[in-house]
Amino acid sequence: MKYFTIILLIFSNFTFAQNWSETPIPVNIAVSGFNVGGGDRIELHTNQFGNNVTVLLDGVLSYYRFDVRGVVEYSNPNWITNVEYANITGDENFIYVIYKKDNEIKVQYSANGGTAWQSIPNVPFSEQASFIDAAYDSDFGLFVVWASADYQIKYNRYFDNSWENTFTVSNNPPEFLPRILIEKSTSKAYIMFTKGGTYGKYRFCNLPNNQ
């Protein structure tokens, strides 16, 4: 077990992005100090509403929104129970929270800074998922990657109000820790993962057609 204190790092850019100052600001919320286990995570997405944080602690997912000074503007502690592998992503207008519950990957999104949430259908064929990651782009949709029960890397996208077919990114297990990045300038989705914990690999597809 490790002991963590949430610190928000605010970076200010001066002189044409060549000089940066770093100021740690403590965030005094209910989770300012706690024990974190292997499945517990703190995730951050910043947009026009502020800094949106999810905290997964002992299977309980909480949501907080605070400003650049570390002042909590909205909180929803103990939001969802029996959760694993929570993640947060979005853009300037939307926040997506992706998490595992009841042995499936579920998604909720907010369009008003986290004060109200709506669900979309569960990610298909996501039973026994682990190591979940996600990315969102307003033009290309919501992307979710995960490791399956036999440690193959899986991928799906929520686009035009429906999930596409789940795709096996790599079927040479064991593979872990997938991460996804949307490169908008080249219209590509990159998926990185580790092979047997010894070296990294990546694959990419062309958007918007997943080719």
mmCIF file of C-alpha atoms in Angstrom:
data_model
loop_
_atom_site.group_PDB
_atom_site.id
_atom_site.type_symbol
_atom_site.label_atom_id
_atom_site.label_comp_id
_atom_site.label_asym_id
_atom_site.label_seq_id
_atom_site.Cartn_x
_atom_site.Cartn_y
_atom_site.Cartn_z
ATOM 1 C CA MET A 1 0.000 0.000 0.000
ATOM 2 C CA LYS A 2 1.166 3.499 -0.739
ATOM 3 C CA TYR A 3 0.068 6.755 0.785
ATOM 4 C CA PHE A 4 -0.943 9.476 -1.601
ATOM 5 C CA THR A 5 -1.942 13.108 -1.273
ATOM 6 C CA ILE A 6 -3.681 14.603 -4.274
ATOM 7 C CA ILE A 7 -1.670 17.461 -5.692
ATOM 8 C CA LEU A 8 -2.870 19.531 -8.608
ATOM 9 C CA LEU A 9 0.019 20.765 -10.718
ATOM 10 C CA ILE A 10 -0.742 23.985 -12.521
ATOM 11 C CA PHE A 11 1.647 24.901 -15.277
ATOM 12 C CA SER A 12 1.886 28.465 -16.588
ATOM 13 C CA ASN A 13 3.478 29.273 -19.918
ATOM 14 C CA PHE A 14 5.622 32.374 -20.373
ATOM 15 C CA THR A 15 7.768 33.765 -23.190
ATOM 16 C CA PHE A 16 6.459 31.778 -26.135
ATOM 17 C CA ALA A 17 6.285 28.473 -24.275
ATOM 18 C CA GLN A 18 10.007 28.424 -23.432
ATOM 19 C CA ASN A 19 9.796 29.197 -19.703
ATOM 20 C CA TRP A 20 7.434 27.247 -17.474
ATOM 21 C CA SER A 21 6.652 27.652 -13.808
ATOM 22 C CA GLU A 22 5.342 24.773 -11.738
ATOM 23 C CA THR A 23 3.208 25.446 -8.672
ATOM 24 C CA PRO A 24 1.831 22.514 -6.659
ATOM 25 C CA ILE A 25 -1.539 23.366 -5.128
ATOM 26 C CA PRO A 26 -3.032 21.040 -2.501
ATOM 27 C CA VAL A 27 -6.646 20.121 -3.131
ATOM 28 C CA ASN A 28 -8.472 19.907 0.190
ATOM 29 C CA ILE A 29 -11.236 17.475 -0.593
ATOM 30 C CA ALA A 30 -12.337 14.343 1.176
ATOM 31 C CA VAL A 31 -9.610 12.317 -0.479
ATOM 32 C CA SER A 32 -6.660 14.556 0.376
ATOM 33 C CA GLY A 33 -4.892 11.565 1.941
ATOM 34 C CA PHE A 34 -5.667 7.881 1.610
ATOM 35 C CA ASN A 35 -4.282 4.412 1.059
ATOM 36 C CA VAL A 36 -4.218 3.314 -2.573
ATOM 37 C CA GLY A 37 -4.197 -0.294 -3.678
ATOM 38 C CA GLY A 38 -3.467 -1.957 -7.004
ATOM 39 C CA GLY A 39 -6.845 -1.255 -8.590
ATOM 40 C CA ASP A 40 -7.298 2.296 -7.243
ATOM 41 C CA ARG A 41 -6.813 5.207 -9.603
ATOM 42 C CA ILE A 42 -6.945 8.990 -9.801
ATOM 43 C CA GLU A 43 -7.756 10.403 -13.240
ATOM 44 C CA LEU A 44 -7.997 13.977 -14.535
ATOM 45 C CA HIS A 45 -9.640 15.657 -17.521
ATOM 46 C CA THR A 46 -9.621 19.439 -17.855
ATOM 47 C CA ASN A 47 -12.080 21.343 -20.016
ATOM 48 C CA GLN A 48 -14.110 24.564 -20.030
ATOM 49 C CA PHE A 49 -15.915 23.545 -16.834
ATOM 50 C CA GLY A 50 -12.722 23.077 -14.829
ATOM 51 C CA ASN A 51 -10.568 20.196 -13.612
ATOM 52 C CA ASN A 52 -12.646 17.024 -13.558
ATOM 53 C CA VAL A 53 -11.251 14.295 -11.308
ATOM 54 C CA THR A 54 -12.381 10.736 -10.684
ATOM 55 C CA VAL A 55 -11.053 8.882 -7.660
ATOM 56 C CA LEU A 56 -11.399 5.114 -7.393
ATOM 57 C CA LEU A 57 -10.796 4.015 -3.816
ATOM 58 C CA ASP A 58 -11.579 0.526 -2.525
ATOM 59 C CA GLY A 59 -14.039 -0.050 -5.355
ATOM 60 C CA VAL A 60 -15.925 3.238 -4.816
ATOM 61 C CA LEU A 61 -15.816 5.824 -7.604
ATOM 62 C CA SER A 62 -16.108 9.514 -6.682
ATOM 63 C CA TYR A 63 -16.182 12.594 -8.910
ATOM 64 C CA TYR A 64 -14.914 16.120 -8.152
ATOM 65 C CA ARG A 65 -14.670 19.314 -10.176
ATOM 66 C CA PHE A 66 -12.434 22.132 -9.016
ATOM 67 C CA ASP A 67 -10.974 25.316 -10.443
ATOM 68 C CA VAL A 68 -7.332 26.223 -11.091
ATOM 69 C CA ARG A 69 -6.919 27.367 -7.474
ATOM 70 C CA GLY A 70 -7.915 23.967 -6.147
ATOM 71 C CA VAL A 71 -11.334 25.155 -4.944
ATOM 72 C CA VAL A 72 -13.962 22.429 -5.195
ATOM 73 C CA GLU A 73 -16.899 23.634 -7.289
ATOM 74 C CA TYR A 74 -18.866 20.393 -7.331
ATOM 75 C CA SER A 75 -18.424 16.979 -5.718
ATOM 76 C CA ASN A 76 -20.147 13.625 -5.898
ATOM 77 C CA PRO A 77 -18.357 11.357 -3.416
ATOM 78 C CA ASN A 78 -19.294 7.675 -3.325
ATOM 79 C CA TRP A 79 -20.908 8.103 -6.740
ATOM 80 C CA ILE A 80 -20.726 4.492 -7.985
ATOM 81 C CA THR A 81 -19.862 1.375 -5.978
ATOM 82 C CA ASN A 82 -18.265 -1.961 -6.926
ATOM 83 C CA VAL A 83 -16.141 -0.337 -9.634
ATOM 84 C CA GLU A 84 -12.872 -1.406 -11.214
ATOM 85 C CA TYR A 85 -10.483 0.319 -13.628
ATOM 86 C CA ALA A 86 -12.110 3.749 -13.900
ATOM 87 C CA ASN A 87 -10.978 6.253 -16.519
ATOM 88 C CA ILE A 88 -12.016 9.761 -17.593
ATOM 89 C CA THR A 89 -11.735 11.512 -20.954
ATOM 90 C CA GLY A 90 -13.604 14.068 -23.044
ATOM 91 C CA ASP A 91 -13.247 17.400 -24.799
ATOM 92 C CA GLU A 92 -14.170 20.995 -24.003
ATOM 93 C CA ASN A 93 -17.881 20.192 -23.833
ATOM 94 C CA PHE A 94 -18.230 16.566 -22.747
ATOM 95 C CA ILE A 95 -16.855 14.382 -19.956
ATOM 96 C CA TYR A 96 -16.861 10.608 -20.334
ATOM 97 C CA VAL A 97 -16.283 8.270 -17.397
ATOM 98 C CA ILE A 98 -15.505 4.688 -18.359
ATOM 99 C CA TYR A 99 -15.391 1.954 -15.717
ATOM 100 C CA LYS A 100 -15.839 -1.737 -15.080
ATOM 101 C CA LYS A 101 -18.835 -2.781 -13.001
ATOM 102 C CA ASP A 102 -20.816 -6.041 -12.884
ATOM 103 C CA ASN A 103 -18.113 -7.583 -15.081
ATOM 104 C CA GLU A 104 -18.719 -5.213 -18.028
ATOM 105 C CA ILE A 105 -17.341 -1.887 -19.228
ATOM 106 C CA LYS A 106 -19.888 0.864 -18.639
ATOM 107 C CA VAL A 107 -19.881 4.518 -19.729
ATOM 108 C CA GLN A 108 -21.497 7.656 -18.403
ATOM 109 C CA TYR A 109 -21.136 11.139 -19.859
ATOM 110 C CA SER A 110 -21.911 14.689 -18.794
ATOM 111 C CA ALA A 111 -22.463 17.834 -20.849
ATOM 112 C CA ASN A 112 -22.725 20.259 -17.908
ATOM 113 C CA GLY A 113 -19.549 19.830 -15.918
ATOM 114 C CA GLY A 114 -20.475 16.696 -14.010
ATOM 115 C CA THR A 115 -23.672 17.827 -12.292
ATOM 116 C CA ALA A 116 -25.831 15.476 -14.390
ATOM 117 C CA TRP A 117 -24.874 12.218 -16.079
ATOM 118 C CA GLN A 118 -26.344 9.948 -18.735
ATOM 119 C CA SER A 119 -25.460 6.380 -19.670
ATOM 120 C CA ILE A 120 -24.747 4.875 -23.047
ATOM 121 C CA PRO A 121 -24.923 1.117 -23.777
ATOM 122 C CA ASN A 122 -22.250 -1.080 -22.237
ATOM 123 C CA VAL A 123 -19.198 -1.868 -24.335
ATOM 124 C CA PRO A 124 -20.010 -5.174 -26.099
ATOM 125 C CA PHE A 125 -17.932 -8.294 -25.395
ATOM 126 C CA SER A 126 -16.097 -6.583 -22.546
ATOM 127 C CA GLU A 127 -16.584 -9.301 -19.916
ATOM 128 C CA GLN A 128 -13.582 -9.899 -17.647
ATOM 129 C CA ALA A 129 -11.908 -6.716 -18.950
ATOM 130 C CA SER A 130 -8.874 -5.227 -17.223
ATOM 131 C CA PHE A 131 -6.430 -2.352 -17.779
ATOM 132 C CA ILE A 132 -9.076 -0.103 -19.378
ATOM 133 C CA ASP A 133 -8.115 3.085 -21.199
ATOM 134 C CA ALA A 134 -10.168 5.529 -23.282
ATOM 135 C CA ALA A 135 -9.965 8.600 -25.480
ATOM 136 C CA TYR A 136 -12.593 10.887 -26.979
ATOM 137 C CA ASP A 137 -12.652 13.113 -30.041
ATOM 138 C CA SER A 138 -15.690 15.106 -31.128
ATOM 139 C CA ASP A 139 -15.190 14.117 -34.782
ATOM 140 C CA PHE A 140 -14.146 10.491 -34.342
ATOM 141 C CA GLY A 141 -16.066 9.356 -31.253
ATOM 142 C CA LEU A 142 -15.274 7.543 -28.003
ATOM 143 C CA PHE A 143 -12.507 4.916 -28.113
ATOM 144 C CA VAL A 144 -12.066 2.213 -25.461
ATOM 145 C CA VAL A 145 -9.253 -0.339 -25.188
ATOM 146 C CA TRP A 146 -8.775 -3.112 -22.651
ATOM 147 C CA ALA A 147 -7.096 -6.446 -21.956
ATOM 148 C CA SER A 148 -9.377 -9.463 -22.178
ATOM 149 C CA ALA A 149 -9.547 -12.372 -19.743
ATOM 150 C CA ASP A 150 -6.811 -14.184 -21.706
ATOM 151 C CA TYR A 151 -4.788 -10.943 -21.983
ATOM 152 C CA GLN A 152 -5.445 -10.082 -25.596
ATOM 153 C CA ILE A 153 -5.810 -6.368 -26.412
ATOM 154 C CA LYS A 154 -9.338 -5.386 -27.479
ATOM 155 C CA TYR A 155 -10.693 -2.173 -28.985
ATOM 156 C CA ASN A 156 -14.080 -0.635 -29.726
ATOM 157 C CA ARG A 157 -15.458 2.768 -30.699
ATOM 158 C CA TYR A 158 -18.763 4.490 -29.931
ATOM 159 C CA PHE A 159 -19.588 6.449 -33.069
ATOM 160 C CA ASP A 160 -22.875 7.773 -34.453
ATOM 161 C CA ASN A 161 -24.716 6.627 -31.299
ATOM 162 C CA SER A 162 -23.691 2.972 -31.456
ATOM 163 C CA TRP A 163 -20.776 0.684 -30.704
ATOM 164 C CA GLU A 164 -18.922 -0.856 -33.606
ATOM 165 C CA ASN A 165 -17.634 -4.433 -33.717
ATOM 166 C CA THR A 166 -15.102 -5.240 -31.019
ATOM 167 C CA PHE A 167 -11.699 -5.662 -32.654
ATOM 168 C CA THR A 168 -8.738 -7.719 -31.435
ATOM 169 C CA VAL A 169 -5.739 -5.425 -31.693
ATOM 170 C CA SER A 170 -3.235 -8.157 -30.901
ATOM 171 C CA ASN A 171 -3.867 -11.814 -30.167
ATOM 172 C CA ASN A 172 -0.451 -12.931 -29.000
ATOM 173 C CA PRO A 173 -0.924 -13.046 -25.217
ATOM 174 C CA PRO A 174 0.056 -12.210 -22.625
ATOM 175 C CA GLU A 175 -0.333 -8.484 -23.347
ATOM 176 C CA PHE A 176 -1.126 -5.767 -20.825
ATOM 177 C CA LEU A 177 -1.613 -2.072 -20.143
ATOM 178 C CA PRO A 178 -3.130 -0.797 -23.375
ATOM 179 C CA ARG A 179 -3.143 2.963 -23.950
ATOM 180 C CA ILE A 180 -4.856 4.831 -26.756
ATOM 181 C CA LEU A 181 -4.049 8.165 -28.387
ATOM 182 C CA ILE A 182 -6.024 9.998 -31.066
ATOM 183 C CA GLU A 183 -3.766 11.896 -33.451
ATOM 184 C CA LYS A 184 -6.202 14.295 -35.066
ATOM 185 C CA SER A 185 -3.743 15.905 -37.493
ATOM 186 C CA THR A 186 -3.138 12.537 -39.194
ATOM 187 C CA SER A 187 -6.598 11.033 -38.488
ATOM 188 C CA LYS A 188 -5.142 8.012 -36.735
ATOM 189 C CA ALA A 189 -5.795 6.114 -33.519
ATOM 190 C CA TYR A 190 -2.646 4.696 -31.895
ATOM 191 C CA ILE A 191 -2.858 1.829 -29.397
ATOM 192 C CA MET A 192 0.205 1.051 -27.295
ATOM 193 C CA PHE A 193 0.602 -1.970 -25.005
ATOM 194 C CA THR A 194 3.215 -4.131 -23.336
ATOM 195 C CA LYS A 195 4.106 -7.629 -24.467
ATOM 196 C CA GLY A 196 4.621 -9.987 -21.544
ATOM 197 C CA GLY A 197 5.848 -7.089 -19.416
ATOM 198 C CA THR A 198 9.159 -7.029 -21.304
ATOM 199 C CA TYR A 199 8.747 -4.616 -24.225
ATOM 200 C CA GLY A 200 6.212 -2.286 -25.808
ATOM 201 C CA LYS A 201 4.312 -2.586 -29.077
ATOM 202 C CA TYR A 202 1.853 -0.377 -30.926
ATOM 203 C CA ARG A 203 -0.657 -0.528 -33.741
ATOM 204 C CA PHE A 204 -2.686 2.168 -35.440
ATOM 205 C CA CYS A 205 -5.770 2.505 -37.610
ATOM 206 C CA ASN A 206 -6.914 5.211 -39.976
ATOM 207 C CA LEU A 207 -9.983 7.230 -39.022
ATOM 208 C CA PRO A 208 -12.863 7.594 -39.366
ATOM 209 C CA ASN A 209 -13.271 4.128 -40.912
ATOM 210 C CA ASN A 210 -10.973 2.064 -38.641
ATOM 211 C CA GLN A 211 -8.871 0.854 -41.564
#
